[in-house]
Amino acid sequence: MKYELYCPECGQKFEDRGFTFSCPNGCESIVKTEYKGKKEWSGDGLWRYLSHLPVIGAVEGYREYPAIVRSEEYSEEYGAEIHFILHGYAPELGVEMKTCTFKELETVVSLKYAEERGVNVSLASVGNTANAFMELAKYTPDVHVYLFVPEKVFGCVFEVERSENVTLIRVSGGYDMAMELARAFSEHKGDVVYEGGGKSFARRDALSTLAYSFVEKVGPPDLYIQSVGSGTGAIAFHDGLKRMNVSARIVVVQNEPFTPVADAWASKSRIVPEYSLDPLEIIYAKVLSNKSPLYSQRGGLYDVLTESGGQVVRISEGEARRAGKKFKKVFGIQPFPAAEVTLAALEKIELDGVVAVNITGSGLNRLKKDYKVRRANPDYRVESPEDLELIG
């Protein structure tokens, strides 16, 4: 095997035996990969970095990758070298990701990881991840995917070409309920495993390729900015930079009034506060509604922010919308709400040097000009664990 796993808390190294997302010693940590070979970059896009992905081979037929776009207008305005890592659908800018989201990279590697281990997967999503799995599961037809999506965001789930090996389940409840049911379903069905979400190093290592690509094309960034729900993307970029022996200040952004990472970081605490409310009911960027971000665990956001000298920024809906309008005026495509939250942070932090701004989703309106985009219909509706018996 070209990599081994290690625990950032106790330091133990161990072999991946398939969906090994926890330390064998029971540490509260985010298990990470350590690749044994040299960085053998070859080809283009995601698979250029195959030597540092936890899969044996590439997914045949998948060629998409985000574009890195330098903005002279933003650079001049903010007095820094602003580069956007652009995920979405904007052929004029060199990116044609039909899911319109950075979750596409996570998804295709996660599917390949499952395929090579001969398992089916279940997972929960508040929109972007579901869209990605619905579109990309066709590349791994032997992997059946069970997607659990809360009803409050079900209208955000769309399809261009839905994969036949996907079962879509609408959940009467919030994201916590959807995750609970996805885990319960994997325990109920003997041939299904819980996909792992942000704890999956397959997902995170896919996003680490953004750091490799940025350093190759632009050079080491001084600052990296991204809005966070779980924090997977920010952790992955930080880890990718470390593998390149460079570093950047990591700035993560959250959407008011639900800001668990910002609240914990402001109080200098490793513990995220508990919330009784359902964030899906109160925030603009609903994909940022994770009540259990990868923050407290060793190797998580707390450590990333500490190691990088980073910061956390709070953004209101109004600030996000204004930032989105500005981006659309400059580039001609509409960023998703979470990306608008990211963009608004440019007004609130000190900028200098080379700045990497992750536009995690954009271009749905542009996509609709070239493809027939449909709202997805659920295969099942569930309200409780007892309803899982109905899912075939």
CSV table of C-alpha atoms in Angstrom, one decimal:
chain,number,residue,atom,x,y,z
A,1,MET,CA,0.0,0.0,0.0
A,2,LYS,CA,1.3,3.4,-1.0
A,3,TYR,CA,0.3,5.1,2.3
A,4,GLU,CA,-0.3,4.4,5.9
A,5,LEU,CA,-2.5,6.0,8.4
A,6,TYR,CA,-1.5,7.9,11.6
A,7,CYS,CA,-3.2,9.4,14.6
A,8,PRO,CA,-2.2,13.1,15.1
A,9,GLU,CA,-2.8,12.7,18.9
A,10,CYS,CA,-0.9,9.6,19.9
A,11,GLY,CA,1.3,9.3,16.8
A,12,GLN,CA,0.5,5.7,16.1
A,13,LYS,CA,0.8,4.5,12.5
A,14,PHE,CA,-1.4,1.7,11.3
A,15,GLU,CA,-2.7,0.1,8.1
A,16,ASP,CA,-5.9,1.1,6.4
A,17,ARG,CA,-8.2,-1.9,6.5
A,18,GLY,CA,-11.0,-0.1,4.6
A,19,PHE,CA,-13.1,2.8,6.0
A,20,THR,CA,-10.6,3.1,8.9
A,21,PHE,CA,-11.6,6.6,10.2
A,22,SER,CA,-10.7,6.3,13.8
A,23,CYS,CA,-7.5,5.7,15.9
A,24,PRO,CA,-7.2,2.1,17.1
A,25,ASN,CA,-6.3,3.5,20.5
A,26,GLY,CA,-9.6,5.4,20.8
A,27,CYS,CA,-8.1,8.9,20.5
A,28,GLU,CA,-10.4,11.8,19.6
A,29,SER,CA,-8.5,12.6,16.4
A,30,ILE,CA,-8.9,12.9,12.7
A,31,VAL,CA,-7.0,10.1,11.1
A,32,LYS,CA,-4.6,11.2,8.4
A,33,THR,CA,-2.6,9.7,5.6
A,34,GLU,CA,1.2,9.5,5.2
A,35,TYR,CA,2.3,8.7,1.7
A,36,LYS,CA,5.4,6.6,1.3
A,37,GLY,CA,6.6,7.5,-2.1
A,38,LYS,CA,7.7,10.7,-3.8
A,39,LYS,CA,5.3,13.2,-5.3
A,40,GLU,CA,5.0,11.8,-8.8
A,41,TRP,CA,2.8,14.4,-10.5
A,42,SER,CA,1.8,13.3,-14.0
A,43,GLY,CA,-1.0,14.4,-16.3
A,44,ASP,CA,-3.7,17.0,-15.6
A,45,GLY,CA,-6.5,17.7,-13.1
A,46,LEU,CA,-7.3,15.6,-10.1
A,47,TRP,CA,-5.6,12.4,-11.3
A,48,ARG,CA,-2.3,14.3,-11.8
A,49,TYR,CA,-1.9,13.8,-8.0
A,50,LEU,CA,-2.8,10.1,-7.9
A,51,SER,CA,0.3,9.2,-6.0
A,52,HIS,CA,-1.1,11.2,-3.1
A,53,LEU,CA,-4.7,9.9,-3.2
A,54,PRO,CA,-5.7,6.8,-1.2
A,55,VAL,CA,-6.9,4.9,-4.3
A,56,ILE,CA,-5.1,2.6,-6.7
A,57,GLY,CA,-6.3,4.0,-10.0
A,58,ALA,CA,-8.1,6.9,-11.6
A,59,VAL,CA,-11.9,7.0,-12.3
A,60,GLU,CA,-12.1,6.4,-16.0
A,61,GLY,CA,-13.9,9.1,-17.9
A,62,TYR,CA,-13.7,11.8,-15.1
A,63,ARG,CA,-11.7,14.8,-16.2
A,64,GLU,CA,-13.1,17.9,-14.4
A,65,TYR,CA,-11.1,20.1,-12.1
A,66,PRO,CA,-11.5,23.7,-10.7
A,67,ALA,CA,-9.8,26.7,-12.4
A,68,ILE,CA,-7.4,29.0,-10.6
A,69,VAL,CA,-8.3,32.6,-11.7
A,70,ARG,CA,-6.3,35.7,-10.8
A,71,SER,CA,-8.5,38.8,-10.6
A,72,GLU,CA,-6.8,42.0,-11.5
A,73,GLU,CA,-9.9,44.0,-10.3
A,74,TYR,CA,-9.9,42.4,-6.9
A,75,SER,CA,-6.2,42.5,-6.6
A,76,GLU,CA,-6.1,46.2,-7.3
A,77,GLU,CA,-8.9,47.0,-4.9
A,78,TYR,CA,-7.6,45.0,-2.0
A,79,GLY,CA,-3.9,45.6,-2.5
A,80,ALA,CA,-3.0,41.9,-2.6
A,81,GLU,CA,-2.6,39.2,-5.2
A,82,ILE,CA,-6.1,37.7,-5.2
A,83,HIS,CA,-6.6,34.3,-6.8
A,84,PHE,CA,-9.9,32.4,-6.9
A,85,ILE,CA,-10.0,28.6,-6.8
A,86,LEU,CA,-13.2,28.4,-8.9
A,87,HIS,CA,-15.5,25.4,-8.5
A,88,GLY,CA,-18.6,25.5,-10.6
A,89,TYR,CA,-19.8,25.7,-14.1
A,90,ALA,CA,-18.3,28.5,-16.2
A,91,PRO,CA,-16.8,27.2,-19.5
A,92,GLU,CA,-15.6,30.7,-20.3
A,93,LEU,CA,-13.4,30.6,-17.2
A,94,GLY,CA,-12.1,27.1,-17.8
A,95,VAL,CA,-14.3,25.1,-15.4
A,96,GLU,CA,-17.2,22.7,-16.2
A,97,MET,CA,-18.1,20.9,-13.0
A,98,LYS,CA,-21.8,20.0,-13.6
A,99,THR,CA,-22.4,19.6,-9.9
A,100,CYS,CA,-21.3,23.3,-9.5
A,101,THR,CA,-19.5,22.5,-6.3
A,102,PHE,CA,-16.2,21.5,-4.7
A,103,LYS,CA,-17.9,18.4,-3.3
A,104,GLU,CA,-17.4,16.9,-6.7
A,105,LEU,CA,-13.7,16.2,-6.0
A,106,GLU,CA,-14.5,14.7,-2.6
A,107,THR,CA,-17.2,12.5,-4.2
A,108,VAL,CA,-15.3,11.0,-7.1
A,109,VAL,CA,-12.4,9.9,-4.9
A,110,SER,CA,-14.7,8.6,-2.1
A,111,LEU,CA,-16.6,6.6,-4.7
A,112,LYS,CA,-13.4,5.1,-6.1
A,113,TYR,CA,-12.3,4.3,-2.6
A,114,ALA,CA,-15.6,2.4,-2.0
A,115,GLU,CA,-15.4,0.7,-5.4
A,116,GLU,CA,-11.9,-0.7,-4.7
A,117,ARG,CA,-13.2,-2.1,-1.4
A,118,GLY,CA,-16.3,-3.6,-2.9
A,119,VAL,CA,-18.9,-1.9,-0.7
A,120,ASN,CA,-22.0,0.3,-1.0
A,121,VAL,CA,-22.2,3.5,1.0
A,122,SER,CA,-24.8,5.6,2.9
A,123,LEU,CA,-24.3,9.3,3.8
A,124,ALA,CA,-26.2,12.5,4.7
A,125,SER,CA,-26.1,15.8,2.9
A,126,VAL,CA,-27.7,19.2,3.0
A,127,GLY,CA,-27.5,19.6,-0.8
A,128,ASN,CA,-24.1,19.9,-2.5
A,129,THR,CA,-22.8,16.5,-1.6
A,130,ALA,CA,-26.1,14.9,-2.6
A,131,ASN,CA,-25.9,16.6,-6.0
A,132,ALA,CA,-22.3,15.4,-6.5
A,133,PHE,CA,-23.0,11.8,-5.6
A,134,MET,CA,-26.2,11.8,-7.8
A,135,GLU,CA,-24.2,13.0,-10.8
A,136,LEU,CA,-20.9,11.1,-10.3
A,137,ALA,CA,-22.0,7.7,-9.0
A,138,LYS,CA,-22.4,6.6,-12.6
A,139,TYR,CA,-18.6,6.4,-12.8
A,140,THR,CA,-18.6,3.6,-10.2
A,141,PRO,CA,-21.7,1.5,-11.2
A,142,ASP,CA,-20.9,-1.3,-8.8
A,143,VAL,CA,-21.2,1.0,-5.8
A,144,HIS,CA,-24.8,1.7,-4.7
A,145,VAL,CA,-25.2,5.0,-2.9
A,146,TYR,CA,-27.9,5.8,-0.3
A,147,LEU,CA,-28.4,9.6,0.2
A,148,PHE,CA,-30.2,11.0,3.2
A,149,VAL,CA,-31.3,14.6,2.7
A,150,PRO,CA,-33.3,16.8,5.2
A,151,GLU,CA,-36.6,17.9,3.8
A,152,LYS,CA,-35.8,21.6,4.6
A,153,VAL,CA,-33.1,21.6,1.9
A,154,PHE,CA,-34.5,19.1,-0.4
A,155,GLY,CA,-35.4,21.8,-2.9
A,156,CYS,CA,-31.7,22.4,-3.4
A,157,VAL,CA,-31.1,18.9,-4.7
A,158,PHE,CA,-30.9,18.9,-8.5
A,159,GLU,CA,-29.9,16.5,-11.2
A,160,VAL,CA,-28.5,16.8,-14.7
A,161,GLU,CA,-28.0,13.1,-15.3
A,162,ARG,CA,-29.0,11.1,-12.3
A,163,SER,CA,-27.0,7.9,-11.7
A,164,GLU,CA,-29.0,4.7,-11.6
A,165,ASN,CA,-27.1,3.4,-8.7
A,166,VAL,CA,-28.3,6.1,-6.3
A,167,THR,CA,-31.2,5.9,-3.8
A,168,LEU,CA,-32.4,9.3,-2.6
A,169,ILE,CA,-34.2,9.5,0.7
A,170,ARG,CA,-36.0,12.5,2.0
A,171,VAL,CA,-35.7,12.9,5.8
A,172,SER,CA,-38.4,14.5,8.0
A,173,GLY,CA,-35.9,16.3,10.2
A,174,GLY,CA,-32.7,18.3,10.3
A,175,TYR,CA,-29.1,17.4,9.3
A,176,ASP,CA,-28.5,15.6,12.6
A,177,MET,CA,-31.4,13.3,12.0
A,178,ALA,CA,-30.2,12.7,8.4
A,179,MET,CA,-26.8,11.7,9.7
A,180,GLU,CA,-28.3,9.5,12.4
A,181,LEU,CA,-30.4,7.7,9.9
A,182,ALA,CA,-27.6,7.2,7.4
A,183,ARG,CA,-25.5,5.6,10.1
A,184,ALA,CA,-28.4,3.4,11.3
A,185,PHE,CA,-29.0,2.3,7.7
A,186,SER,CA,-25.4,1.2,7.3
A,187,GLU,CA,-25.7,-0.9,10.4
A,188,HIS,CA,-29.1,-2.3,9.3
A,189,LYS,CA,-27.9,-3.3,5.8
A,190,GLY,CA,-25.0,-5.8,5.9
A,191,ASP,CA,-23.5,-4.7,2.5
A,192,VAL,CA,-23.5,-0.9,3.2
A,193,VAL,CA,-21.0,1.2,5.1
A,194,TYR,CA,-21.3,4.7,6.4
A,195,GLU,CA,-19.3,6.8,4.0
A,196,GLY,CA,-17.6,8.9,6.7
A,197,GLY,CA,-18.1,12.5,5.6
A,198,GLY,CA,-15.3,14.8,6.6
A,199,LYS,CA,-13.6,12.1,8.6
A,200,SER,CA,-12.9,10.2,5.4
A,201,PHE,CA,-9.3,10.8,4.4
A,202,ALA,CA,-10.4,9.9,0.8
A,203,ARG,CA,-12.5,13.0,0.8
A,204,ARG,CA,-9.9,15.2,2.5
A,205,ASP,CA,-7.0,14.0,0.3
A,206,ALA,CA,-9.0,14.8,-2.8
A,207,LEU,CA,-9.3,18.4,-1.6
A,208,SER,CA,-5.6,18.5,-0.6
A,209,THR,CA,-4.9,18.4,-4.4
A,210,LEU,CA,-6.1,22.0,-4.5
A,211,ALA,CA,-3.0,23.0,-2.4
A,212,TYR,CA,-0.7,21.1,-4.7
A,213,SER,CA,-2.2,22.7,-7.8
A,214,PHE,CA,-2.1,26.2,-6.3
A,215,VAL,CA,1.5,25.9,-5.3
A,216,GLU,CA,2.4,24.5,-8.8
A,217,LYS,CA,0.6,27.2,-10.8
A,218,VAL,CA,0.9,30.2,-8.6
A,219,GLY,CA,3.3,29.5,-5.8
A,220,PRO,CA,2.8,29.2,-2.0
A,221,PRO,CA,-0.1,31.3,-0.8
A,222,ASP,CA,0.2,33.6,2.2
A,223,LEU,CA,-3.5,33.4,3.0
A,224,TYR,CA,-6.3,30.9,2.3
A,225,ILE,CA,-9.9,31.8,2.8
A,226,GLN,CA,-12.9,29.4,2.8
A,227,SER,CA,-16.4,29.2,4.5
A,228,VAL,CA,-16.8,26.1,6.6
A,229,GLY,CA,-19.6,23.8,7.8
A,230,SER,CA,-17.6,20.7,8.8
A,231,GLY,CA,-14.3,22.3,8.0
A,232,THR,CA,-13.2,19.5,5.7
A,233,GLY,CA,-11.9,21.8,2.9
A,234,ALA,CA,-9.8,24.1,5.2
A,235,ILE,CA,-8.2,21.1,7.0
A,236,ALA,CA,-7.4,19.4,3.7
A,237,PHE,CA,-5.8,22.5,2.2
A,238,HIS,CA,-3.7,23.0,5.3
A,239,ASP,CA,-2.6,19.4,5.2
A,240,GLY,CA,-1.8,19.6,1.5
A,241,LEU,CA,0.4,22.6,2.1
A,242,LYS,CA,2.3,20.8,4.9
A,243,ARG,CA,3.0,17.9,2.5
A,244,MET,CA,4.5,20.6,0.1
A,245,ASN,CA,6.6,21.9,3.0
A,246,VAL,CA,4.9,25.3,2.9
A,247,SER,CA,2.3,27.1,5.0
A,248,ALA,CA,-0.4,29.8,4.8
A,249,ARG,CA,-2.6,31.6,7.3
A,250,ILE,CA,-5.9,29.8,7.2
A,251,VAL,CA,-9.1,32.0,7.5
A,252,VAL,CA,-12.4,30.2,7.9
A,253,VAL,CA,-15.7,32.0,7.6
A,254,GLN,CA,-19.1,31.3,9.0
A,255,ASN,CA,-22.6,32.6,8.4
A,256,GLU,CA,-24.3,34.5,11.2
A,257,PRO,CA,-26.3,33.8,13.4
A,258,PHE,CA,-25.0,30.1,13.4
A,259,THR,CA,-21.3,30.3,14.0
A,260,PRO,CA,-20.1,27.4,16.2
A,261,VAL,CA,-16.5,27.5,15.1
A,262,ALA,CA,-16.3,31.3,15.5
A,263,ASP,CA,-17.9,31.0,19.0
A,264,ALA,CA,-15.5,28.4,20.2
A,265,TRP,CA,-12.4,30.1,18.7
A,266,ALA,CA,-13.4,33.5,20.2
A,267,SER,CA,-13.5,31.9,23.7
A,268,LYS,CA,-10.2,30.2,23.1
A,269,SER,CA,-11.9,26.9,23.6
A,270,ARG,CA,-11.3,23.5,21.9
A,271,ILE,CA,-15.0,22.6,22.6
A,272,VAL,CA,-17.8,23.7,20.3
A,273,PRO,CA,-20.9,25.0,22.0
A,274,GLU,CA,-24.1,22.9,21.9
A,275,TYR,CA,-27.1,24.4,20.1
A,276,SER,CA,-30.7,23.3,20.5
A,277,LEU,CA,-31.8,25.2,17.4
A,278,ASP,CA,-31.9,23.9,13.9
A,279,PRO,CA,-29.5,26.0,11.9
A,280,LEU,CA,-31.3,25.1,8.7
A,281,GLU,CA,-34.1,27.4,9.8
A,282,ILE,CA,-32.0,30.5,10.5
A,283,ILE,CA,-29.0,30.8,8.2
A,284,TYR,CA,-28.7,31.9,4.6
A,285,ALA,CA,-25.9,29.5,3.5
A,286,LYS,CA,-27.6,26.3,4.6
A,287,VAL,CA,-24.7,24.0,3.6
A,288,LEU,CA,-22.8,25.6,6.6
A,289,SER,CA,-25.3,24.2,9.1
A,290,ASN,CA,-23.1,21.4,10.6
A,291,LYS,CA,-23.5,21.3,14.4
A,292,SER,CA,-20.6,18.9,14.8
A,293,PRO,CA,-17.7,20.5,12.8
A,294,LEU,CA,-14.3,18.9,12.7
A,295,TYR,CA,-13.0,21.4,15.2
A,296,SER,CA,-12.2,19.8,18.6
A,297,GLN,CA,-10.4,16.6,17.5
A,298,ARG,CA,-6.7,16.5,17.2
A,299,GLY,CA,-5.8,17.4,13.6
A,300,GLY,CA,-9.1,19.4,13.2
A,301,LEU,CA,-9.8,23.1,12.8
A,302,TYR,CA,-8.6,24.2,16.2
A,303,ASP,CA,-5.2,22.8,15.5
A,304,VAL,CA,-5.2,24.1,11.9
A,305,LEU,CA,-6.0,27.6,13.1
A,306,THR,CA,-3.5,27.4,15.9
A,307,GLU,CA,-0.7,26.1,13.7
A,308,SER,CA,-1.3,28.6,10.9
A,309,GLY,CA,-2.0,31.7,13.0
A,310,GLY,CA,-5.4,31.7,11.4
A,311,GLN,CA,-8.7,33.4,12.3
A,312,VAL,CA,-12.5,32.9,12.1
A,313,VAL,CA,-14.8,35.5,10.5
A,314,ARG,CA,-18.5,36.0,11.0
A,315,ILE,CA,-20.6,37.1,8.0
A,316,SER,CA,-24.2,38.3,7.9
A,317,GLU,CA,-26.6,37.4,5.1
A,318,GLY,CA,-26.6,41.0,3.8
A,319,GLU,CA,-22.8,41.1,3.6
A,320,ALA,CA,-22.8,37.8,1.8
A,321,ARG,CA,-25.4,38.8,-0.8
A,322,ARG,CA,-23.5,42.1,-1.5
A,323,ALA,CA,-20.3,40.2,-2.0
A,324,GLY,CA,-22.0,37.7,-4.4
A,325,LYS,CA,-23.4,40.5,-6.5
A,326,LYS,CA,-20.0,42.1,-6.8
A,327,PHE,CA,-18.4,38.7,-7.9
A,328,LYS,CA,-21.2,38.2,-10.5
A,329,LYS,CA,-20.6,41.7,-11.9
A,330,VAL,CA,-16.9,40.9,-12.3
A,331,PHE,CA,-17.0,37.3,-13.6
A,332,GLY,CA,-20.5,36.9,-14.9
A,333,ILE,CA,-21.5,33.9,-12.8
A,334,GLN,CA,-23.4,33.7,-9.6
A,335,PRO,CA,-21.6,32.2,-6.6
A,336,PHE,CA,-23.5,29.9,-4.2
A,337,PRO,CA,-24.5,31.3,-0.8
A,338,ALA,CA,-21.5,29.6,1.0
A,339,ALA,CA,-19.1,31.1,-1.6
A,340,GLU,CA,-20.7,34.5,-1.1
A,341,VAL,CA,-20.0,34.1,2.7
A,342,THR,CA,-16.4,33.4,1.8
A,343,LEU,CA,-16.2,36.5,-0.5
A,344,ALA,CA,-17.6,38.8,2.1
A,345,ALA,CA,-14.6,38.0,4.4
A,346,LEU,CA,-12.4,40.0,2.0
A,347,GLU,CA,-13.9,43.1,3.5
A,348,LYS,CA,-13.1,42.1,7.1
A,349,ILE,CA,-9.6,40.9,7.2
A,350,GLU,CA,-6.1,42.2,6.5
A,351,LEU,CA,-5.0,41.2,3.1
A,352,ASP,CA,-1.4,41.0,1.7
A,353,GLY,CA,0.8,38.8,-0.4
A,354,VAL,CA,-0.8,36.0,-2.3
A,355,VAL,CA,-4.3,35.2,-1.3
A,356,ALA,CA,-6.2,32.0,-2.3
A,357,VAL,CA,-10.0,32.3,-2.1
A,358,ASN,CA,-12.0,29.1,-2.4
A,359,ILE,CA,-15.2,29.7,-4.4
A,360,THR,CA,-16.8,26.4,-3.3
A,361,GLY,CA,-19.8,26.6,-5.6
A,362,SER,CA,-21.0,28.7,-8.5
A,363,GLY,CA,-22.6,28.8,-12.0
A,364,LEU,CA,-25.9,26.9,-11.6
A,365,ASN,CA,-27.7,29.5,-13.7
A,366,ARG,CA,-25.0,29.2,-16.3
A,367,LEU,CA,-25.3,25.4,-16.2
A,368,LYS,CA,-29.1,25.7,-17.0
A,369,LYS,CA,-28.3,27.4,-20.3
A,370,ASP,CA,-26.4,24.3,-21.5
A,371,TYR,CA,-28.2,21.4,-19.8
A,372,LYS,CA,-31.7,20.4,-18.6
A,373,VAL,CA,-31.5,20.8,-14.8
A,374,ARG,CA,-34.3,19.1,-12.9
A,375,ARG,CA,-35.3,19.0,-9.2
A,376,ALA,CA,-34.8,15.6,-7.8
A,377,ASN,CA,-37.6,13.4,-6.6
A,378,PRO,CA,-37.1,11.2,-3.6
A,379,ASP,CA,-37.2,7.4,-3.8
A,380,TYR,CA,-38.3,7.2,-0.2
A,381,ARG,CA,-39.5,9.4,2.7
A,382,VAL,CA,-38.5,8.5,6.2
A,383,GLU,CA,-39.3,10.0,9.6
A,384,SER,CA,-37.6,7.6,12.1
A,385,PRO,CA,-35.3,4.6,12.2
A,386,GLU,CA,-38.3,2.3,12.0
A,387,ASP,CA,-38.9,3.6,8.4
A,388,LEU,CA,-35.5,2.3,7.3
A,389,GLU,CA,-37.1,-1.1,6.8
A,390,LEU,CA,-39.0,0.4,3.8
A,391,ILE,CA,-35.8,1.1,1.9
A,392,GLY,CA,-35.0,-1.5,-0.7
